PDB file of C-alpha atoms in Angstrom:
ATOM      1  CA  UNK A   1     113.517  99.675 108.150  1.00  0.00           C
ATOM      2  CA  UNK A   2     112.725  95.674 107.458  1.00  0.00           C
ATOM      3  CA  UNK A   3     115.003  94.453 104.709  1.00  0.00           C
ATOM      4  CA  UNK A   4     112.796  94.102 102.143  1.00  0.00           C
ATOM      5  CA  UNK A   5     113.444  95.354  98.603  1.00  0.00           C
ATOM      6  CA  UNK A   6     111.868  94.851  95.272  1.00  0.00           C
ATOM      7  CA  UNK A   7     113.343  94.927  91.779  1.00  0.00           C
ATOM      8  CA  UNK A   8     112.888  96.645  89.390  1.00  0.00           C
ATOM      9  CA  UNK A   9     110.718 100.018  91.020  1.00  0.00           C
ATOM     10  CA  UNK A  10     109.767 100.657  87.414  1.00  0.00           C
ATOM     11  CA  UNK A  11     109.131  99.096  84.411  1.00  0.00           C
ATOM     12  CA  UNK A  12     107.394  99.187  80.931  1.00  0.00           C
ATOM     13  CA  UNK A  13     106.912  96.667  78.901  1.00  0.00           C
ATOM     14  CA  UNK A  14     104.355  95.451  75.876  1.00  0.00           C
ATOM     15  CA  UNK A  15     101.088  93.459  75.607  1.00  0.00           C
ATOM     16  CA  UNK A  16     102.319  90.022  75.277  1.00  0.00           C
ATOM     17  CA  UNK A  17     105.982  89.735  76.995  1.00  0.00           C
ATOM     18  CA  UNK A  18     106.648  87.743  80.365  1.00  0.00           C
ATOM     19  CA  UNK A  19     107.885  89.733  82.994  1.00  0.00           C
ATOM     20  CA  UNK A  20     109.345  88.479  86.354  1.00  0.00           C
ATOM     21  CA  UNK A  21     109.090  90.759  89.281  1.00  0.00           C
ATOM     22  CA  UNK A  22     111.818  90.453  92.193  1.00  0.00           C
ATOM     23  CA  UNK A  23     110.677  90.404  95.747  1.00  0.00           C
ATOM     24  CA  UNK A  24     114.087  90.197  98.182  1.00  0.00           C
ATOM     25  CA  UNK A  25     113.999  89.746 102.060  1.00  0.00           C
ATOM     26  CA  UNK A  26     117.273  89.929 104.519  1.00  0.00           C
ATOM     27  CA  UNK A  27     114.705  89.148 107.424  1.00  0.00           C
ATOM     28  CA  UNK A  28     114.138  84.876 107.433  1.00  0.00           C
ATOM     29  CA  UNK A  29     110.502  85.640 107.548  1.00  0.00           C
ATOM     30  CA  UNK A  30     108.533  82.602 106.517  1.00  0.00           C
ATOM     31  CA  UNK A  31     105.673  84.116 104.948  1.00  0.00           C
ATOM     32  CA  UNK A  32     105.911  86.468 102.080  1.00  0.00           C
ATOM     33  CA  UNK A  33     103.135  88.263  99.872  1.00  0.00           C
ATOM     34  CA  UNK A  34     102.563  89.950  96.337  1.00  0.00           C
ATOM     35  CA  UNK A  35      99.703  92.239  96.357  1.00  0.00           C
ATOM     36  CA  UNK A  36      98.449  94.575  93.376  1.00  0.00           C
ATOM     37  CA  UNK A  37      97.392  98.104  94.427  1.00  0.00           C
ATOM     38  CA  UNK A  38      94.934 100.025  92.033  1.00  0.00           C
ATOM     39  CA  UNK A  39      92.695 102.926  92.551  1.00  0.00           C
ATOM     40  CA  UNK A  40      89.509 102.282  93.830  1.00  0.00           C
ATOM     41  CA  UNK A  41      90.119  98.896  94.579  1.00  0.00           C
ATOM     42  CA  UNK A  42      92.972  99.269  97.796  1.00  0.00           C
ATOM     43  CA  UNK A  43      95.406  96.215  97.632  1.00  0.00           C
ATOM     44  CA  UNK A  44      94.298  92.512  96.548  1.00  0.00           C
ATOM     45  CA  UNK A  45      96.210  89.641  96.963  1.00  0.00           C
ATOM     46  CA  UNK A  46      97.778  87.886  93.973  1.00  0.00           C
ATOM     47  CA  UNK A  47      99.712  85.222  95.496  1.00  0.00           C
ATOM     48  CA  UNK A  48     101.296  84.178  98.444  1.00  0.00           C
ATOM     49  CA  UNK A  49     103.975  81.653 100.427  1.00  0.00           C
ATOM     50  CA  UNK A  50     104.028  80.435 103.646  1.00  0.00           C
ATOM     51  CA  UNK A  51     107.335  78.490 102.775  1.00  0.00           C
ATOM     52  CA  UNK A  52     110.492  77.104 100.420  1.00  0.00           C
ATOM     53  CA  UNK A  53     108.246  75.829  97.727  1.00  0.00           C
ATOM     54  CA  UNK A  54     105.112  76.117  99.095  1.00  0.00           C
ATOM     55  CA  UNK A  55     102.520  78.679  97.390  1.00  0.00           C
ATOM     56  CA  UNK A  56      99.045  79.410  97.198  1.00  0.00           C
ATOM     57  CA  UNK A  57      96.754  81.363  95.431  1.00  0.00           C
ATOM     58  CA  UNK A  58      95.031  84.756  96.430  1.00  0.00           C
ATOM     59  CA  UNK A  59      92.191  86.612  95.249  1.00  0.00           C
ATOM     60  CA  UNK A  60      93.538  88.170  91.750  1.00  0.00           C
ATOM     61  CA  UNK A  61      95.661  84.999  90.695  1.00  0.00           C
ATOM     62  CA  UNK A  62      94.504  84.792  87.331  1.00  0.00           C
ATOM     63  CA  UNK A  63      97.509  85.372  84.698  1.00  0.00           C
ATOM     64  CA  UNK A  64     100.144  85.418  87.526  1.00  0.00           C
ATOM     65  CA  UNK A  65     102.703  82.862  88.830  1.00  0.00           C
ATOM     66  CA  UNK A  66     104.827  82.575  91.773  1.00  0.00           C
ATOM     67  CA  UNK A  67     108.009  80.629  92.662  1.00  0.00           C
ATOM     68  CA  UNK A  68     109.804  80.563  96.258  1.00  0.00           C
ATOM     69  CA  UNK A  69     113.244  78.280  95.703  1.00  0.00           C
ATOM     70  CA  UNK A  70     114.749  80.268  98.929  1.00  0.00           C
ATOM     71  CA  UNK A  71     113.437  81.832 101.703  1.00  0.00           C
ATOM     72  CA  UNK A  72     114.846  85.165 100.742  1.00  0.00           C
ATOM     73  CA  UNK A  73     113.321  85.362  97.270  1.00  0.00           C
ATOM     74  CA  UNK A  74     110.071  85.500  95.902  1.00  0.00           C
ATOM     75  CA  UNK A  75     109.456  85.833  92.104  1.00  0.00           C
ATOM     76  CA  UNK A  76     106.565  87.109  90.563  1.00  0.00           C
ATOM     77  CA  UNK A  77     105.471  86.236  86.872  1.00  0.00           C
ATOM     78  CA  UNK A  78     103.248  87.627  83.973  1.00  0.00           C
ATOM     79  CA  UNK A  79     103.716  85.183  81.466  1.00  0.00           C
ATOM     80  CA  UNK A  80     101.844  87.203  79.277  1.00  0.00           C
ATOM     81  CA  UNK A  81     101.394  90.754  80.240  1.00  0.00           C
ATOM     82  CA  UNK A  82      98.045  92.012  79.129  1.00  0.00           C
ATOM     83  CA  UNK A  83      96.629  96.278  79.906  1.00  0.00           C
ATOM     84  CA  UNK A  84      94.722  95.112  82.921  1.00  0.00           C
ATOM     85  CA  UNK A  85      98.050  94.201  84.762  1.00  0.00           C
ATOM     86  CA  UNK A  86      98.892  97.916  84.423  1.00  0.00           C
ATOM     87  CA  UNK A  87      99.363  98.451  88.622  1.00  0.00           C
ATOM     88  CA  UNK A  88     101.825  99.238  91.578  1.00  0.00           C
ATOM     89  CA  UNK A  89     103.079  95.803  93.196  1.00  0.00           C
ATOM     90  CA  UNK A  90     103.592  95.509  96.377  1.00  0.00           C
ATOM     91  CA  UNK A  91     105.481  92.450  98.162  1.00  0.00           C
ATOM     92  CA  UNK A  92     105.554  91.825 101.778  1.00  0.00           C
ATOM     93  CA  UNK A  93     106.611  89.514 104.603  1.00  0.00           C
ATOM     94  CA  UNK A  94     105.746  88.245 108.008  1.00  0.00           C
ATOM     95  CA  UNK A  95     107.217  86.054 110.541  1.00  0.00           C
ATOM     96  CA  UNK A  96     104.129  84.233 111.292  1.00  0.00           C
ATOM     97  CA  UNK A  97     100.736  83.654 109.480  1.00  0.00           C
ATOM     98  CA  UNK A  98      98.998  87.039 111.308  1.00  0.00           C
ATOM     99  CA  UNK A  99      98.914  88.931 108.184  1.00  0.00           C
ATOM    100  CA  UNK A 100     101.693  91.009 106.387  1.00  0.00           C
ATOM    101  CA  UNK A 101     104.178  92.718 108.955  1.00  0.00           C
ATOM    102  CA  UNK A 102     106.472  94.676 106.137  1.00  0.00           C
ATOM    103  CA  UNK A 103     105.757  96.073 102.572  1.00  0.00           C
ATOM    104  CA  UNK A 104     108.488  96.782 100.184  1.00  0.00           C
ATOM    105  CA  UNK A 105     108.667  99.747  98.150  1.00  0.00           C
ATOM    106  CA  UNK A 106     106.467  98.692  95.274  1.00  0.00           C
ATOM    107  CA  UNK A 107     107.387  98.035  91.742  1.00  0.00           C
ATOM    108  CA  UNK A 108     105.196  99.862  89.287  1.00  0.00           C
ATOM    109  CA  UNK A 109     104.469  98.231  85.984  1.00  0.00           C
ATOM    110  CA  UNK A 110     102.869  99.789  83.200  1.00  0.00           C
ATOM    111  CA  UNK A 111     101.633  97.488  80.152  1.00  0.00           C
ATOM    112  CA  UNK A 112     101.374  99.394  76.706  1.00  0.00           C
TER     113      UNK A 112
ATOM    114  CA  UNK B   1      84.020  85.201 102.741  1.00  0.00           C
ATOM    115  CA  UNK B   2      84.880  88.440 104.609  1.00  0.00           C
ATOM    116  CA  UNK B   3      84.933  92.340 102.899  1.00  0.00           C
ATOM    117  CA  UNK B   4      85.787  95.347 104.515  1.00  0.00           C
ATOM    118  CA  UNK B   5      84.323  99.200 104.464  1.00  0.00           C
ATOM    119  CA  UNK B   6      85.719 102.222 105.149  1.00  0.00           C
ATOM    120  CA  UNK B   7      83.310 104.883 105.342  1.00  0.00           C
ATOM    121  CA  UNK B   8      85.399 107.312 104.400  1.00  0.00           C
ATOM    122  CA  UNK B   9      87.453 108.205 100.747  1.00  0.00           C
ATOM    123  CA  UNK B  10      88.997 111.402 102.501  1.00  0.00           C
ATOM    124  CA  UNK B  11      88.828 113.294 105.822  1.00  0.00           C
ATOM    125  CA  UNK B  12      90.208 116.586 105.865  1.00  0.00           C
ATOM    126  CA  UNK B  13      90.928 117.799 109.571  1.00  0.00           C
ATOM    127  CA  UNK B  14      93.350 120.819 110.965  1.00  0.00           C
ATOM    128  CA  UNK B  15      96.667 120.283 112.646  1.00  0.00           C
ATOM    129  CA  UNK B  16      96.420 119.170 116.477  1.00  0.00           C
ATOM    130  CA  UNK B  17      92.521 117.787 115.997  1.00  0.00           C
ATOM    131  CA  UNK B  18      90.966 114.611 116.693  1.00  0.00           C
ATOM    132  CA  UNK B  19      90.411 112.159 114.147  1.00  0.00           C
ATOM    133  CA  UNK B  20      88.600 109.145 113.250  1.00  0.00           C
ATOM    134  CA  UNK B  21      88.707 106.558 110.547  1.00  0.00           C
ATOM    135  CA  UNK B  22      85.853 104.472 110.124  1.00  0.00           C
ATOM    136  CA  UNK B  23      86.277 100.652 109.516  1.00  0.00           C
ATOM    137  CA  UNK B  24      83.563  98.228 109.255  1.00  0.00           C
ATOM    138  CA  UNK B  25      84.168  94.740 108.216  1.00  0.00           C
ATOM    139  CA  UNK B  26      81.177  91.298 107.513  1.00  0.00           C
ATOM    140  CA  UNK B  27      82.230  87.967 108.270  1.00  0.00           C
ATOM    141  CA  UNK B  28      80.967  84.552 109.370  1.00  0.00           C
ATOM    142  CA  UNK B  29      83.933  83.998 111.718  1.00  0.00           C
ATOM    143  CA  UNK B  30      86.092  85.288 114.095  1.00  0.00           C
ATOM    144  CA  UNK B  31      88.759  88.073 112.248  1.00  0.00           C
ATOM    145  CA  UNK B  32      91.768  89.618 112.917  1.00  0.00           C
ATOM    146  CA  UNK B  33      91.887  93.094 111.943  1.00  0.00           C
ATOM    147  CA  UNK B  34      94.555  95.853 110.903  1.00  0.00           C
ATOM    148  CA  UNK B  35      95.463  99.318 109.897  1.00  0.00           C
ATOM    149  CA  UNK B  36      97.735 100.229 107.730  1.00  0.00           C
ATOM    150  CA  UNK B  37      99.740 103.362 106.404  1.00  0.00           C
ATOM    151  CA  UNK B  38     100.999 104.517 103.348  1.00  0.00           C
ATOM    152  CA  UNK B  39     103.130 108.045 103.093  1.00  0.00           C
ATOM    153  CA  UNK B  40     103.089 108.975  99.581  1.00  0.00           C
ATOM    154  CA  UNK B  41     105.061 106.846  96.929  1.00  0.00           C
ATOM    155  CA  UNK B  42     105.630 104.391  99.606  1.00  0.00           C
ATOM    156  CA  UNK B  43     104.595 100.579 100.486  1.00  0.00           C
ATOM    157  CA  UNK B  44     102.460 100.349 103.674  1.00  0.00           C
ATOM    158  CA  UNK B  45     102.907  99.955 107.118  1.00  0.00           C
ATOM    159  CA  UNK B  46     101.233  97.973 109.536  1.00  0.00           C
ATOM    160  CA  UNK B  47      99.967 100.774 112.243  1.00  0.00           C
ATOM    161  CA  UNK B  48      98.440  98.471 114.928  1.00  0.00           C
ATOM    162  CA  UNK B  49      96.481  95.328 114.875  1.00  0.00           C
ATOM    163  CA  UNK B  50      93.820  93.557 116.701  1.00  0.00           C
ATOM    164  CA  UNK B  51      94.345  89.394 116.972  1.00  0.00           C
ATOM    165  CA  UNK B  52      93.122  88.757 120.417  1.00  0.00           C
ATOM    166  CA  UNK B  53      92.711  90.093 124.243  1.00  0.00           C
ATOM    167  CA  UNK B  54      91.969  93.655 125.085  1.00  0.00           C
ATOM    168  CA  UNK B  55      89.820  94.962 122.659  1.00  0.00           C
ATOM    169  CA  UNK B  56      91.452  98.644 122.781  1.00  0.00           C
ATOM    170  CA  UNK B  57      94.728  98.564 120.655  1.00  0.00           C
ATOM    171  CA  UNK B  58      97.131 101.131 120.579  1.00  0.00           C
ATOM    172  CA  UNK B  59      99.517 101.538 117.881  1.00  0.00           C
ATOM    173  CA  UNK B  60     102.391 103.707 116.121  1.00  0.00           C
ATOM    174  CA  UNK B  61     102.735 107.179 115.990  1.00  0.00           C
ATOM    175  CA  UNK B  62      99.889 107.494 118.603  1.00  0.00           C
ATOM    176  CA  UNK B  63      97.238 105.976 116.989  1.00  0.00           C
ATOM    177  CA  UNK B  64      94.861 103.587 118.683  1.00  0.00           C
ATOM    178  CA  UNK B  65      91.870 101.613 117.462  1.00  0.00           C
ATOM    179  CA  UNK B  66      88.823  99.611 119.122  1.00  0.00           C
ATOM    180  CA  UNK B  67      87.460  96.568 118.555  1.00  0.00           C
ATOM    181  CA  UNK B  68      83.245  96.641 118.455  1.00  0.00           C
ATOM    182  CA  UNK B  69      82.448  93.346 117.672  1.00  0.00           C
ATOM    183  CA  UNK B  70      78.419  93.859 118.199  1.00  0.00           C
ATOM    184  CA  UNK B  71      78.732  96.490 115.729  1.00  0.00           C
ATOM    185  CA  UNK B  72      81.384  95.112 113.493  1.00  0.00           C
ATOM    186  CA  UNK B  73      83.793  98.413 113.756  1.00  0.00           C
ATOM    187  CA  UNK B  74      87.675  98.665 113.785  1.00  0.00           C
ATOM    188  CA  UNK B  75      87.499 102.641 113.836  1.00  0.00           C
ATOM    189  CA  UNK B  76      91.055 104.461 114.215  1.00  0.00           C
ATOM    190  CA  UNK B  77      91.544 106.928 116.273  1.00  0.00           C
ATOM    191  CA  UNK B  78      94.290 109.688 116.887  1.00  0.00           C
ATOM    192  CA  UNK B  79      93.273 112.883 119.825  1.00  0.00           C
ATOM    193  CA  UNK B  80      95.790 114.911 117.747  1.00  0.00           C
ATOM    194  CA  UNK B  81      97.102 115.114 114.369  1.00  0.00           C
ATOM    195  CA  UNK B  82     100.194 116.103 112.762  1.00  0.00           C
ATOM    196  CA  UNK B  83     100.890 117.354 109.625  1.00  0.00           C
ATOM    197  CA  UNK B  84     102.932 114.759 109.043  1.00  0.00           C
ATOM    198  CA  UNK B  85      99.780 112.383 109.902  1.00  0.00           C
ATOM    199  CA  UNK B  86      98.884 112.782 105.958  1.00  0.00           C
ATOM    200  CA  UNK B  87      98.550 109.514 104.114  1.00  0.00           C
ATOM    201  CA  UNK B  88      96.320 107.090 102.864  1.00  0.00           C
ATOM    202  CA  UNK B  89      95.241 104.333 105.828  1.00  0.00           C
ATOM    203  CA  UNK B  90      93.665 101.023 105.394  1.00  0.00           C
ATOM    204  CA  UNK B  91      91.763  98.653 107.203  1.00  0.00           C
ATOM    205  CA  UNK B  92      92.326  94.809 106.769  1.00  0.00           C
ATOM    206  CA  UNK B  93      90.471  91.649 108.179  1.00  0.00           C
ATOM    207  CA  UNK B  94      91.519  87.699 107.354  1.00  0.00           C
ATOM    208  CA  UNK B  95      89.537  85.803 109.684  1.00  0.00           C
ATOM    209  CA  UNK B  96      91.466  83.425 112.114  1.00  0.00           C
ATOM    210  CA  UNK B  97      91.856  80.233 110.358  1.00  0.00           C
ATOM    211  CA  UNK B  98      93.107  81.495 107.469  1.00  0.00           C
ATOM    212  CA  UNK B  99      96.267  79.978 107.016  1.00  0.00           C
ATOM    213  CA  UNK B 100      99.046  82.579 105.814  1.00  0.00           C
ATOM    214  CA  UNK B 101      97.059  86.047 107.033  1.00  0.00           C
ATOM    215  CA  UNK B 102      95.711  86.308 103.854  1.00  0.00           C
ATOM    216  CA  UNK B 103      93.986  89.785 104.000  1.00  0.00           C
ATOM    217  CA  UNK B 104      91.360  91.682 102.839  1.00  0.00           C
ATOM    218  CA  UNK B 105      91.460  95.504 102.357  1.00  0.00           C
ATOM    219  CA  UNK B 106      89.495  98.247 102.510  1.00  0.00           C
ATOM    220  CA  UNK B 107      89.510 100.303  99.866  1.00  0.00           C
ATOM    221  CA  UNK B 108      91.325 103.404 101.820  1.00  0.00           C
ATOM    222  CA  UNK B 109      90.780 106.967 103.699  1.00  0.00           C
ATOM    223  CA  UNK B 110      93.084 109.921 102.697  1.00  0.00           C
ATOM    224  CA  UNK B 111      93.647 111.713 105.597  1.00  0.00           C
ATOM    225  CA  UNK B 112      94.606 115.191 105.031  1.00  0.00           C
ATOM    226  CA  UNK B 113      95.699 117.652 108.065  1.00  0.00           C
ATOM    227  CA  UNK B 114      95.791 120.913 107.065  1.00  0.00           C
ATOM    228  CA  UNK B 115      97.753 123.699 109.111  1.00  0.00           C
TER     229      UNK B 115
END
């Protein structure tokens, strides 16, 4: 299995608190992903990185922020969660830009 | 702007027969496509994908899909399923000069293989 893990797997938290989700990769690959998976709608991009410091923006960015300060670690932010972020997060990686290679286990968040 | 369809929300088949999934995709440009597997309560994995050459791809666990680019298909394929074959699969297209493989996905096909 691709080193990839995601921290925490589960959490619950309250309309209004930041939370910062923990994407970890042992692999050096350049590009890494978040992606929010909810029925009905399959998995949408959120944000993604295609270096140290460099981000950009997918199709579900709204209310979410990113950092990269290593290659290994990419941090996902609510800075305010709301209901609608209620969802299973998934990050991934890939060497090059030809779409994700490896998904991590997920990280499922549920907003009261 | 691309999207992707997948005919199918579930396909029940029995152990050791063929199966299809279907996968259309729309887009002004050239794509690259994917499919991808999820076991349950697990993040995906990439099955096989389709960037270039030969437009028959063959994959993981004895899957293989093919490219139709007149008709705009990605449709997996497997001559023989396993129980173990049962998960959710999904199709994904960026198109080529999208920097970073940003995908889009379909919205998913539970396969279910029944003894």
């Amino acid at each position: 299995d691709a080193g990839i893990t995601q921290s925490p797997r589960h959490k619950v938290t309250e309309t209004g608190t930041p939370v910062t989700l923990r994407c970890h990769q042992t692999e050096n690959h350049r590009y890494m992903y978040w992606y929010r998976q909810d029925p009905g709608h399959g998995l949408r991009l959120i944000h993604y990185s295609y270096g140290v410091k460099d981000t950009d923006k997918g199709e579900v960015s709204d209310g979410y922020s990113v950092s990269r300060s290593k290659t290994e670690d990419f941090l996902l932010t609510l800075e305010s969660a709301t209901s609608s972020q209620t969802s299973v997060y998934f990050c991934a990686i890939s060497e090059s830009g030809g779409g994700p290679r490896y998904f991590g286990p997920g990280t499922r968040l549920t907003v009261l | 702007a691309q999207s992707v369809t997948q005919l199918d929300s579930q396909v029940p088949v029995f152990e050791e027969a063929p199966v299809e999934l279907r996968c259309n995709y729309s887009s002004s440009v050239s794509v690259y496509l994917f499919w991808y597997v999820q076991y349950p309560n697990q993040g995906l994995q990439l099955l096989l994908k389709y960037l270039s050459g030969s437009t028959l791809v063959k994959g993981i666990n004895g899957f293989e899909a093919e490219f139709n680019k007149s008709q705009t298909s990605f449709h997996l394929r497997k001559p023989s399923v396993h129980i173990s074959d049962t998960a959710e699969y999904f199709c994904a297209v960026s198109h080529v000069y999208n920097q970073g493989g940003k995908l889009i996905f379909g919205q998913g096909t539970e396969l279910s293989v029944k003894p």
